[in-house]
Coordinates of C-alpha atoms in Angstrom, one line a residue:
Chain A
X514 CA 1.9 -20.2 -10.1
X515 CA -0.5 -17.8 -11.2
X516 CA -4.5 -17.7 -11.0
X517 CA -4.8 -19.1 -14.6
X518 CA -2.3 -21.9 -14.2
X519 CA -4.6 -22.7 -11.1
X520 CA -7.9 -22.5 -12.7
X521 CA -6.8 -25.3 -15.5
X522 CA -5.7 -27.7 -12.5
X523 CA -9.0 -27.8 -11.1
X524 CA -10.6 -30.5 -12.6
X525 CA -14.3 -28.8 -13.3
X526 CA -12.4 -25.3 -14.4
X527 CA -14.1 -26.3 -18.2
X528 CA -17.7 -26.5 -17.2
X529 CA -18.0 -23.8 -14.9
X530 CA -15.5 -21.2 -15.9
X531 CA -16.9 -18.7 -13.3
X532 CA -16.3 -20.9 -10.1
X533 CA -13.2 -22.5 -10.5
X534 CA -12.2 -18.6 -10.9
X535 CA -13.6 -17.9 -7.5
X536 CA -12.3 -21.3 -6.0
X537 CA -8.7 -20.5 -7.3
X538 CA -9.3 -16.6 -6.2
X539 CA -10.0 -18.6 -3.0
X540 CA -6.9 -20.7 -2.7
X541 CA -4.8 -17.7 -3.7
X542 CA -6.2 -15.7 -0.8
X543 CA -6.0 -18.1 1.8
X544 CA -2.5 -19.1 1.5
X545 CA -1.5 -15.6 1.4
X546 CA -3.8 -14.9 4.5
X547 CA -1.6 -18.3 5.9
X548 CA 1.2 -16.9 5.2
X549 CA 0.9 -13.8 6.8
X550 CA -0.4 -14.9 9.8
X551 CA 2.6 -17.6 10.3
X552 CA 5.7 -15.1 9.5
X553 CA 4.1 -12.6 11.0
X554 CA 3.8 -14.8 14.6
X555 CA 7.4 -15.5 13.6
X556 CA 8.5 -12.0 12.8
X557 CA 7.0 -11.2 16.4
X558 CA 8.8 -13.8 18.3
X559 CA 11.7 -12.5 16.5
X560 CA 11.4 -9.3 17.4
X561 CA 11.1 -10.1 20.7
X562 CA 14.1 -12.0 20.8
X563 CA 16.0 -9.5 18.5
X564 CA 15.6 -6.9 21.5
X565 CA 16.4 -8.8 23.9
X566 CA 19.8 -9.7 22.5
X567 CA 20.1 -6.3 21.8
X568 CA 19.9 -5.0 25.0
X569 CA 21.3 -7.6 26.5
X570 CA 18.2 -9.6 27.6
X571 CA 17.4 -13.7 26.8
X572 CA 13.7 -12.8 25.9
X573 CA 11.1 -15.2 26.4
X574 CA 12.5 -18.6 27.5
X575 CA 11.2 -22.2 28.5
X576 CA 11.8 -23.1 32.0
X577 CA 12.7 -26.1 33.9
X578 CA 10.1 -28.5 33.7
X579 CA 6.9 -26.6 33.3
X580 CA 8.3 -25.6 29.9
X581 CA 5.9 -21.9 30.1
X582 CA 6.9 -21.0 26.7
X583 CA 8.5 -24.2 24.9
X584 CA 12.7 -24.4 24.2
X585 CA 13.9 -21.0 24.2
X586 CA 10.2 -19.5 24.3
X587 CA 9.5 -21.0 20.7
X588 CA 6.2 -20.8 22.2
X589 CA 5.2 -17.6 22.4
X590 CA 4.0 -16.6 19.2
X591 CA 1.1 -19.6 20.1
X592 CA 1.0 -18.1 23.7
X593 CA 0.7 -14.5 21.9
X594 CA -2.0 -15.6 19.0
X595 CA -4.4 -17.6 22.0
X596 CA -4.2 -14.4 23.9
X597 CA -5.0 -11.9 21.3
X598 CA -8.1 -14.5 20.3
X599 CA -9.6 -14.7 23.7
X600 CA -8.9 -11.0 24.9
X601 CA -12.2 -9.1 25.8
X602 CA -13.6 -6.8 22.8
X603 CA -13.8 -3.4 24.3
X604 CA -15.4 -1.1 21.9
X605 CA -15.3 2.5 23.7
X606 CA -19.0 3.7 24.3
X607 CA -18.6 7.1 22.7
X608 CA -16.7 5.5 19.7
X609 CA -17.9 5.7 16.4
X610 CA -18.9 2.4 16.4
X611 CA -19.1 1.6 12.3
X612 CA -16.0 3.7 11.9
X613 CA -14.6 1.8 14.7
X614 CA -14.9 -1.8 13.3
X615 CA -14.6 -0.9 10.1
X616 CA -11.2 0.6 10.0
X617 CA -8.6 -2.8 11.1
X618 CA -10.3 -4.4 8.3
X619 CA -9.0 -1.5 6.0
X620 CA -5.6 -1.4 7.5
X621 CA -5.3 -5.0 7.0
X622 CA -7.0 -5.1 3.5
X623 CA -4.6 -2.2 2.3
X624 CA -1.4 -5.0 3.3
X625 CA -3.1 -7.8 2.2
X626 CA -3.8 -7.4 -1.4
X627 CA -0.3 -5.7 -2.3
X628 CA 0.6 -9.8 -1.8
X629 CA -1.4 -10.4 -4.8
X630 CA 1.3 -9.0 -7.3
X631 CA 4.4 -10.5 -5.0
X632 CA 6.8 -12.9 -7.0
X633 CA 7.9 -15.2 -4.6
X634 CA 10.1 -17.4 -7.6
X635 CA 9.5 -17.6 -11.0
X636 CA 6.5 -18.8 -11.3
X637 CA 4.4 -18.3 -7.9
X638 CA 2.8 -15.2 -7.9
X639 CA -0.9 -14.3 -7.1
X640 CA -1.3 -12.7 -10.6
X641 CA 1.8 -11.1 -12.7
X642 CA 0.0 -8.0 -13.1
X643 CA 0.8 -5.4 -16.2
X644 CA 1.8 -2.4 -13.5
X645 CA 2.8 -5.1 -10.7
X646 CA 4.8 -2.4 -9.1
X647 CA 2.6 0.7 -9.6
X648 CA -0.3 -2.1 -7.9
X649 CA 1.5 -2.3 -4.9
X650 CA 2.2 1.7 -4.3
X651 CA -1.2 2.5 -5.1
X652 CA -3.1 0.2 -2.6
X653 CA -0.7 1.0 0.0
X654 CA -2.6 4.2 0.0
X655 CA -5.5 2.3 1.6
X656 CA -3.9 1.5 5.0
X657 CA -3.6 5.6 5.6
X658 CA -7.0 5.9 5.1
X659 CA -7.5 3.0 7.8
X660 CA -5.4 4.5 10.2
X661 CA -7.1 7.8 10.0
X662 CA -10.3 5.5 10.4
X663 CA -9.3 4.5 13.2
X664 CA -7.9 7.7 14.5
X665 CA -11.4 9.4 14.6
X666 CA -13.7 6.4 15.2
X667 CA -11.8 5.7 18.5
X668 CA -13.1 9.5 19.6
X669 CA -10.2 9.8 22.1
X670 CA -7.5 12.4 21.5
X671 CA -4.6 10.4 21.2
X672 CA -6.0 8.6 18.9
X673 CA -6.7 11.4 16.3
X674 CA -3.5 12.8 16.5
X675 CA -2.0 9.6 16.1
X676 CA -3.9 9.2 12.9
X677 CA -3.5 12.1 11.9
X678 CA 0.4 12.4 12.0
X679 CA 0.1 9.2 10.8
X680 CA -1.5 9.9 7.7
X681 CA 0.9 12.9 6.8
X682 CA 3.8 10.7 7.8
X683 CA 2.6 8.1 5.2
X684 CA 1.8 9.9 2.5
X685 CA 5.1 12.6 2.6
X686 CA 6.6 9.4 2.4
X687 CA 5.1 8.0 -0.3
X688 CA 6.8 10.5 -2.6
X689 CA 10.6 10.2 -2.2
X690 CA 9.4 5.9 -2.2
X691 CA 7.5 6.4 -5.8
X692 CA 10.0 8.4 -7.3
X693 CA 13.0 6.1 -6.5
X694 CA 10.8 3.4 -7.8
X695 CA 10.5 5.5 -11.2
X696 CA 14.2 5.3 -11.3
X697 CA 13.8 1.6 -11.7
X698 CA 11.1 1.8 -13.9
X699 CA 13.4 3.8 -16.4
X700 CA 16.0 1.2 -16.3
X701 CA 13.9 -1.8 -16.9
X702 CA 11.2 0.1 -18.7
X703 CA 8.4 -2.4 -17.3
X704 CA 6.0 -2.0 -14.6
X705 CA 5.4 -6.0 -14.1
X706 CA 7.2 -7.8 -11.4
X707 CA 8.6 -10.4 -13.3
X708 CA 9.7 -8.0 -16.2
X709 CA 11.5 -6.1 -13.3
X710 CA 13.2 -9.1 -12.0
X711 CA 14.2 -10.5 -15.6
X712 CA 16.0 -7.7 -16.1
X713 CA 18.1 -8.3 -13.2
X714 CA 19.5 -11.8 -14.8
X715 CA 23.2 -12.1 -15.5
X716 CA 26.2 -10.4 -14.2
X717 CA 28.1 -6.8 -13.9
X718 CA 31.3 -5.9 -13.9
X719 CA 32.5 -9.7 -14.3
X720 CA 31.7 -10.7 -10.3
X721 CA 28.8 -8.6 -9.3
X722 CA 25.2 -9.5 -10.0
X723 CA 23.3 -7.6 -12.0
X724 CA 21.0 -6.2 -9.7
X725 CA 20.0 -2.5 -9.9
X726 CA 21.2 -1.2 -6.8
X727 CA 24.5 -2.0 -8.8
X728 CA 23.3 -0.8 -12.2
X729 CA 25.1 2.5 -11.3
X730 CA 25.5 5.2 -8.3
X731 CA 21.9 6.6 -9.0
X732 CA 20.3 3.8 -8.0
X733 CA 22.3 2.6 -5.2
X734 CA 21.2 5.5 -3.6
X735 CA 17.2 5.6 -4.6
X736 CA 17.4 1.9 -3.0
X737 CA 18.0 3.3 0.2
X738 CA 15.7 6.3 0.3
X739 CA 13.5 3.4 -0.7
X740 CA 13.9 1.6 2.0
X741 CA 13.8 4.3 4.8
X742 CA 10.8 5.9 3.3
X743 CA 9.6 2.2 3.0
X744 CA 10.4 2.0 7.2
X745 CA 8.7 5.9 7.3
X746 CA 5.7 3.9 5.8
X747 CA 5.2 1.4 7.8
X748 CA 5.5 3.8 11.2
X749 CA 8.2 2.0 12.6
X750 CA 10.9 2.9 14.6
X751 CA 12.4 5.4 14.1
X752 CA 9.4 7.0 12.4
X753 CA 7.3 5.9 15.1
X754 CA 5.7 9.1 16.5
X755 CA 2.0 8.2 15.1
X756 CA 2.5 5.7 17.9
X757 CA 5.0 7.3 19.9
X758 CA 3.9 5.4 23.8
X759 CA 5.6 8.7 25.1
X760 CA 3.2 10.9 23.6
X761 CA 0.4 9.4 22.4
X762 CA -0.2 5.8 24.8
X763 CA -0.5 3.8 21.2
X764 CA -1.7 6.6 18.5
X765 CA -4.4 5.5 16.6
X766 CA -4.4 2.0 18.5
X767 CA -4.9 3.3 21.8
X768 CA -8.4 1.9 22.2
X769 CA -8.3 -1.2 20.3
X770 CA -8.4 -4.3 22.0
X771 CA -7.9 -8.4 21.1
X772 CA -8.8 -9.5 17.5
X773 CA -8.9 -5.9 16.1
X774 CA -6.0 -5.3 18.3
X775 CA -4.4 -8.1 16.2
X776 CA -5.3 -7.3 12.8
X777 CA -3.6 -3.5 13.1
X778 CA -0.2 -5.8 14.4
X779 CA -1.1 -8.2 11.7
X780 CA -1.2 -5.7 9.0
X781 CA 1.7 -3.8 10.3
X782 CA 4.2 -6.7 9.8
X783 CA 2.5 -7.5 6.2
X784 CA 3.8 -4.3 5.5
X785 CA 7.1 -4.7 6.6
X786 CA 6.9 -7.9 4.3
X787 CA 5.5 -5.9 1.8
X788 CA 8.2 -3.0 1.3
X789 CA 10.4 -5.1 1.7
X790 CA 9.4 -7.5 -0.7
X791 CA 9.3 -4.5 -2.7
X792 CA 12.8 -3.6 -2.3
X793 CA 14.3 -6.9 -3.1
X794 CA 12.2 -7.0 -6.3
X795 CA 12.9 -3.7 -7.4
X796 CA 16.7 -3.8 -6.2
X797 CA 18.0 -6.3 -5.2
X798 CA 17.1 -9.3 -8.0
X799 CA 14.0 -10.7 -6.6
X800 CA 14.5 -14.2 -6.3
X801 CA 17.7 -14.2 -8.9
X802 CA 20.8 -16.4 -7.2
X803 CA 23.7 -13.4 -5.9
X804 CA 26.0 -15.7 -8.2
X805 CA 24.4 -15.8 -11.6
X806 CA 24.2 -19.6 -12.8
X807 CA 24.4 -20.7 -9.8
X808 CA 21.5 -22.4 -7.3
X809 CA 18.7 -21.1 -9.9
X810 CA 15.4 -22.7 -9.8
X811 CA 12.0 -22.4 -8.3
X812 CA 13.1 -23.6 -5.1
X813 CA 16.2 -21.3 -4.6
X814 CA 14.3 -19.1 -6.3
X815 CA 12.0 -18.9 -3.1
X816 CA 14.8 -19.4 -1.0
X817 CA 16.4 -16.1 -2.1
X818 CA 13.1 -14.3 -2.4
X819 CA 12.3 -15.0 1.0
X820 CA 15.9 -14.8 2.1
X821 CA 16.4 -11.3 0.9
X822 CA 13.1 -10.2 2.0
X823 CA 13.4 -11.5 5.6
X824 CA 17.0 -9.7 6.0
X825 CA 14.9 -6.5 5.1
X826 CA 12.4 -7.2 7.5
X827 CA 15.7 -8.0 10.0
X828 CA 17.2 -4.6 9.3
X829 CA 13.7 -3.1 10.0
X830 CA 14.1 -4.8 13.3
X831 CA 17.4 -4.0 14.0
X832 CA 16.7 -0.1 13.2
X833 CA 13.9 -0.7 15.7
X834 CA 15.9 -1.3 19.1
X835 CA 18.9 0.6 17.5
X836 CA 17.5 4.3 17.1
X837 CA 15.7 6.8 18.8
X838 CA 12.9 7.9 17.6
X839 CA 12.7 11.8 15.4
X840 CA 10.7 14.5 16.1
X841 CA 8.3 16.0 13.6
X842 CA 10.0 18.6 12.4
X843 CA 13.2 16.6 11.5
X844 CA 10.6 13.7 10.1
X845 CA 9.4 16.3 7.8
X846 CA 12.6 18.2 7.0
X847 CA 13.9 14.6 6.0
X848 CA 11.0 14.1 4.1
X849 CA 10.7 17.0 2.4
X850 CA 14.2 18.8 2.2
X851 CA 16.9 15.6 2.0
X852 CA 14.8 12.5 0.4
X853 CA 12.8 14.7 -2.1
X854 CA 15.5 16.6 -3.8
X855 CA 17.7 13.1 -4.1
X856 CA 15.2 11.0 -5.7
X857 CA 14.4 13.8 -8.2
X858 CA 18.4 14.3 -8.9
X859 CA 18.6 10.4 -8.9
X860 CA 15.9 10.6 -12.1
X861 CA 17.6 12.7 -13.7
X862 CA 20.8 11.1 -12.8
X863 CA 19.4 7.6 -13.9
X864 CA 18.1 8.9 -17.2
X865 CA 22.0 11.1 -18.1
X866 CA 23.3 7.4 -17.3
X867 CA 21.0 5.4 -19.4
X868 CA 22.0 8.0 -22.1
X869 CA 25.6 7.8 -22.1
X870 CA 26.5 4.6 -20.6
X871 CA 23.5 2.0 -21.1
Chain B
X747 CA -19.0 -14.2 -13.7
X748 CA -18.0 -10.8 -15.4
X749 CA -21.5 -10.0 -15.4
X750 CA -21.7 -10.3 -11.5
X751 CA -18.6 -9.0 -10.7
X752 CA -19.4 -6.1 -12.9
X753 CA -23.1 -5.5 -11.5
X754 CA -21.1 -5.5 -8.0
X755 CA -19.0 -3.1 -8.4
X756 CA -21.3 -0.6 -10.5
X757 CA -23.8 -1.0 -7.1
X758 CA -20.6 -0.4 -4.8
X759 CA -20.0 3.0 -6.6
X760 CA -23.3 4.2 -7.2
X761 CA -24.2 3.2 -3.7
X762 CA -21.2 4.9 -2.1
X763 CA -21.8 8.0 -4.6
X764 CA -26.0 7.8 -2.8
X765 CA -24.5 7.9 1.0
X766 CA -21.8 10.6 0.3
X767 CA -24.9 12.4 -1.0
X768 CA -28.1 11.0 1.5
X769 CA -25.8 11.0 5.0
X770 CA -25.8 14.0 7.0
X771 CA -22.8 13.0 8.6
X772 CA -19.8 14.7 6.9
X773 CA -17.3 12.0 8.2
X774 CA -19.6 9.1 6.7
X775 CA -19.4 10.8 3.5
X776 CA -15.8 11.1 3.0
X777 CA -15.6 7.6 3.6
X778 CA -18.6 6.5 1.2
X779 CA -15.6 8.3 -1.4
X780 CA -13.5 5.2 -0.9
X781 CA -15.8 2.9 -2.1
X782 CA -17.3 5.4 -5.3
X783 CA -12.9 5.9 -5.9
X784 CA -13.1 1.9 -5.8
X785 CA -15.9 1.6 -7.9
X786 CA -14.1 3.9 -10.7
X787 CA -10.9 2.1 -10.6
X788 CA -13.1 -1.3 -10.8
X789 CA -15.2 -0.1 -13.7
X790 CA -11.6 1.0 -15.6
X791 CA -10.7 -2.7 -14.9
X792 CA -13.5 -3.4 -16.9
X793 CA -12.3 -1.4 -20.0
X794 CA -9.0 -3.0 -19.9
X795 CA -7.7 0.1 -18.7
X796 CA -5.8 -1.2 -15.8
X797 CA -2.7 1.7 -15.6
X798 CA -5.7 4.1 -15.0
X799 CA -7.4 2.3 -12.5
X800 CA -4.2 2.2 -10.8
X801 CA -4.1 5.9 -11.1
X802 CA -7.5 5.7 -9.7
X803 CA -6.6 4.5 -6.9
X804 CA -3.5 6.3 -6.1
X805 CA -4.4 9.5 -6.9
X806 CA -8.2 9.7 -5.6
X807 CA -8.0 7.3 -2.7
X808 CA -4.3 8.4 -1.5
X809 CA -4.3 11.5 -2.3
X810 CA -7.5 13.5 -2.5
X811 CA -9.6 11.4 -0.4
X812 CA -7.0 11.6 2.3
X813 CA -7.0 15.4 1.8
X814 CA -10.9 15.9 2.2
X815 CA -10.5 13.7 5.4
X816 CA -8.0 15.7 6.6
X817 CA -10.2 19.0 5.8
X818 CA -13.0 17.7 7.7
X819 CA -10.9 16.3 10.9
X820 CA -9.4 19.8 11.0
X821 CA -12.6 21.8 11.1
X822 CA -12.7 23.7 14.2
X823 CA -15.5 22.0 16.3
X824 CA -14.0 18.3 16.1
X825 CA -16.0 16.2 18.1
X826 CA -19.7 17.4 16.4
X827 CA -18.9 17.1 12.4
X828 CA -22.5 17.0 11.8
X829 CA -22.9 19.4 9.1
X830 CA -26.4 18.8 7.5
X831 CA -27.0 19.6 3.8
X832 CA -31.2 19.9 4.2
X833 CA -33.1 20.0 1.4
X834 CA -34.6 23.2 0.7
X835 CA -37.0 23.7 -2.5
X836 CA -38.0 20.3 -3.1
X837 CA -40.9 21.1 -5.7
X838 CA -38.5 22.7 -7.8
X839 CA -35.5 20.6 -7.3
X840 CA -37.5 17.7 -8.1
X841 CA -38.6 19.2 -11.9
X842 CA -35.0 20.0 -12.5
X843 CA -33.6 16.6 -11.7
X844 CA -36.5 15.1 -13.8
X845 CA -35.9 17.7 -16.5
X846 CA -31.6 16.5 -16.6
X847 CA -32.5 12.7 -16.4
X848 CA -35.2 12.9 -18.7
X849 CA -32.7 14.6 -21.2
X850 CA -30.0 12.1 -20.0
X851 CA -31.9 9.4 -21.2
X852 CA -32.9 10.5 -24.2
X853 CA -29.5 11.6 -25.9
X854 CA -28.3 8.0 -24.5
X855 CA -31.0 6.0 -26.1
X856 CA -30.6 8.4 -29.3
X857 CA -26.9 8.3 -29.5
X858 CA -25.6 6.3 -32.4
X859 CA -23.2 4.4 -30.2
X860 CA -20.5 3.1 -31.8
X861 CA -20.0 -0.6 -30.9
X862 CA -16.8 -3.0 -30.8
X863 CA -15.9 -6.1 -30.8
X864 CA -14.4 -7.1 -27.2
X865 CA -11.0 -6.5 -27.7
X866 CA -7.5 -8.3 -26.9
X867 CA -6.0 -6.6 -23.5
X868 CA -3.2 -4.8 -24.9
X869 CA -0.9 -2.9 -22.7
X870 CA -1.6 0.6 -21.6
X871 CA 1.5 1.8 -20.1
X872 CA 3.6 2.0 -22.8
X873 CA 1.4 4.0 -25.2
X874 CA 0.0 6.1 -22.5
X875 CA 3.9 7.3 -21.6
X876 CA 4.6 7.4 -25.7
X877 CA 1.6 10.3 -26.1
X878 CA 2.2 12.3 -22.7
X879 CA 6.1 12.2 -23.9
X880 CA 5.4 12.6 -27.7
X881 CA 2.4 14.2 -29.1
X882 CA 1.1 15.9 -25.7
X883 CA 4.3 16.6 -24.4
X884 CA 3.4 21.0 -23.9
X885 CA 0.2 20.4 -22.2
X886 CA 1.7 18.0 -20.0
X887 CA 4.6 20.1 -19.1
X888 CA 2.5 22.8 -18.7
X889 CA -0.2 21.2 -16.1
X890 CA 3.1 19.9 -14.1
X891 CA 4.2 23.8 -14.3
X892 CA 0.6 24.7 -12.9
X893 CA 0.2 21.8 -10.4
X894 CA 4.0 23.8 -9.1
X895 CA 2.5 27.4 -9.2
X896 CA -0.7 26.1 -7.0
X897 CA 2.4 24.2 -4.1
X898 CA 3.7 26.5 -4.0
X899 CA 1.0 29.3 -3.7
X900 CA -0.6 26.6 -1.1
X901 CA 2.8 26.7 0.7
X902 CA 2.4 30.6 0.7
X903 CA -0.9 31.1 2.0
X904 CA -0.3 28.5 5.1
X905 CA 2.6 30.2 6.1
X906 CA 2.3 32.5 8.8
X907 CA 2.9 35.9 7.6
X908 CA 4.8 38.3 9.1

């Protein structure tokens, strides 16, 4: 449902035009806000877990009769959220202070309104924007400059260099991401979510579906530069060295405490949503059904969405507690020397393809 | 509701564009940049221009914004960025500035404007690629070939030579 279907539900939306716009604009936010607050207490409590299975661990668990975290430690993500709420708000006395508080809010501003062009089934979406997908690449851009906010209003050494290899982390990245994207763009030849995922209807080669990471070898391959540039992006493992504890305590975070604490972890799995969110859209049919005509629908349209998107956000995890972490120089040379010069020979690739065989 | 959200944003980049000029703090100004950038792209919104706003934002925000910040973090003497742009000459600064406005004003009170009905939003996107591809297809292809000769001339000079 978009922002227009919602302003002609609300039943004064005729009189006063200009606040049921801001009361739907309201709605839209707060779900999404919701929303990311709820999966990403989940997505927490599953990455907890995750590791622990991984390295052979049970993770939090309830026990006996006190129950300290709930059946199986479902309740830690509560535990978690009332701790992060009631910490103590340390802002450093040498800090920048605006700087300071300023820069979680642009981190988390940056994930937040990339959610405002996400088609979650075919008809919820914030707002089915014109250049839906170009949207979403261009206000990532924000959360770098947060970080580096962050980086230089905590005045403490770590910090900067953790925003500042941060920042070139993210925005090497960004390349090899946008030009794999472009490959997409040439198949579908639309920059709007929806026109993206329409596209994707129907089947290939009799069985498969037609999703563009299947549309033909070029793209199979710009989905996964995608993706790992889209794991580069969010500095996770292992592309963590903005944060690397090792090196640098917590990079950028190091002095950030409680609520602003939070909204850095807050916006960090947004993003993970986000990319990969991104990815299914893009690649993998967005909320189509992996056997065409079958479970279609708004419903399994979300189910699939947010199917495919939480496996992303699983693999993300799973690379997590799976890899070590790379050094600068091989982040770069991966950047620069392997990603770069595939996504440019995937264009041209995608464009000899669409020329001969589409 | 236009009409507020319009005089908004016009106030967030004019007011970002006064403390990016006013603050002596060099940090403070790069950052006042983000909300002039967002102020831009906001005021493209407004002429329906929406693939250029996005531009806006991508380009200015992510990429030279982050560049300036990364030129001012990487100045030698890190911890005091306090680089103060005094005024000097203000008798005569003050009859220039009133001699540009003053012409300002005129040619845009004199200016036959053309005005046009508010228009349908058509889309951008696809008429914007048609021209760069079709009818503006050499300068394009020769801005990318400068935009390569100044990489790679950037890559040059920061190498260390031997």
């Amino acid at each position: 449902m978009t922002i227009d279907q919602l302003m002609n539900w609300i039943p004064f939306g005729a009189d006063w035009p200009a606040l049921a716009f801001f009361a739907a604009v309201l709605v839209c936010a707060l779900t999404v806000f919701l929303f990311i607050a709820v999966y990403a207490l989940m997505a927490i409590y599953g990455e907890v877990k995750i590791s622990s299975f991984m390295q052979d661990k049970v993770g939090p668990m309830g026990q006996g009769v006190g129950f300290h975290a709930g059946k199986w430690g479902l309740l830690q993500p509560v535990a978690d959220a009332v701790k992060l709420i009631l910490k103590e708000d340390i802002i450093p006395t040498l800090a920048d202070k605006k700087l300071f508080i300023m820069a979680p809010f642009v981190v988390f501003i940056g994930a937040f309104i990339s959610f405002a062009a996400l088609p979650f089934n075919q008809h919820t979406v914030v707002s089915d924007l014109n250049i839906g997908i170009f949207y979403i690449l261009a206000v990532g851009s924000l959360s770098v400059i947060g970080i580096i906010l962050a980086g230089w209003g905590s005045n403490n050494k770590w910090s900067l260099y953790g925003g500042m290899r941060s920042a070139a982390q993210i925005v090497s990245y960004e390349i090899p991401a946008a030009l794999s994207i472009i490959t997409v763009i040439m198949l579908t030849g639309t920059l709007s979510m929806q026109g993206i995922i329409e596209f994707q209807k129907g089947t290939i080669w009799v069985i498969l579906p037609n999703w563009i990471i299947f549309n033909n070898p070029f793209s199979f391959i710009a989905f996964f530069i995608f993706f790992i540039s889209g794991v580069a992006e969010c500095n996770r493992t292992p592309f963590d060295i903005p944060e690397a504890e090792s090196e640098l305590v917590a990079g950028a975070f190091t002095e950030y405490s409680g609520m602003r604490y939070a909204f850095f972890f807050l916006s960090e799995y947004a993003e993970m949503f986000v990319i990969s969110a991104v990815a299914t859209t893009a690649f993998l049919g967005g909320w189509n059904s992996p056997i065409s005509g079958f479970f279609d629908g708004p419903g399994w349209g979300l189910f699939w969405f947010m199917g495919k998107s939480l496996f992303l956000v699983f693999v993300m995890l799973w690379f997590r507690w799976t890899f070590p972490r790379l050094r600068v120089d091989q982040l770069m040379s991966i950047c620069w020397k392997v990603f770069l010069p595939f996504a440019l020979v995937n264009i041209f690739g995608v464009a000899i393809w669409s020329l001969i065989i589409g | 509701m236009a009409d507020l959200a319009f005089w908004m944003i016009v106030l967030l980049t004019i007011g970002g564009a006064a403390v990016v000029v006013l603050n002596k703090n060099l940090v403070y100004s790069a950052i006042a940049l983000l909300f002039t950038f967002f102020g831009m792209a906001g005021l493209y919104v407004f002429l329906w221009a929406d693939f250029l706003a996005g531009v806006q934002v991508m380009i200015y925000v992510g990429g030279i914004l982050v560049l300036i910040i990364f030129g001012v973090m990487l100045t030698n003497r890190i911890t005091s960025v306090n680089i103060s742009h005094s005024s000097v000459q203000r008798g005569i600064g003050a009859v220039v500035v009133l001699g540009i406005l003053s012409i300002l004003v005129i040619m845009i009170y004199n200016t036959p404007w053309l005005q046009v009905e508010a228009v349908e939003p058509v889309q951008t996107v696809g008429k914007i690629g048609y021209l760069l591809m079709m009818d503006y297809l050499l300068p394009f292809e020769v801005a990318s070939l400068l935009l390569l000769a100044a990489l790679m001339g950037a890559a040059m000079l920061s190498r260390k030579s031997n």
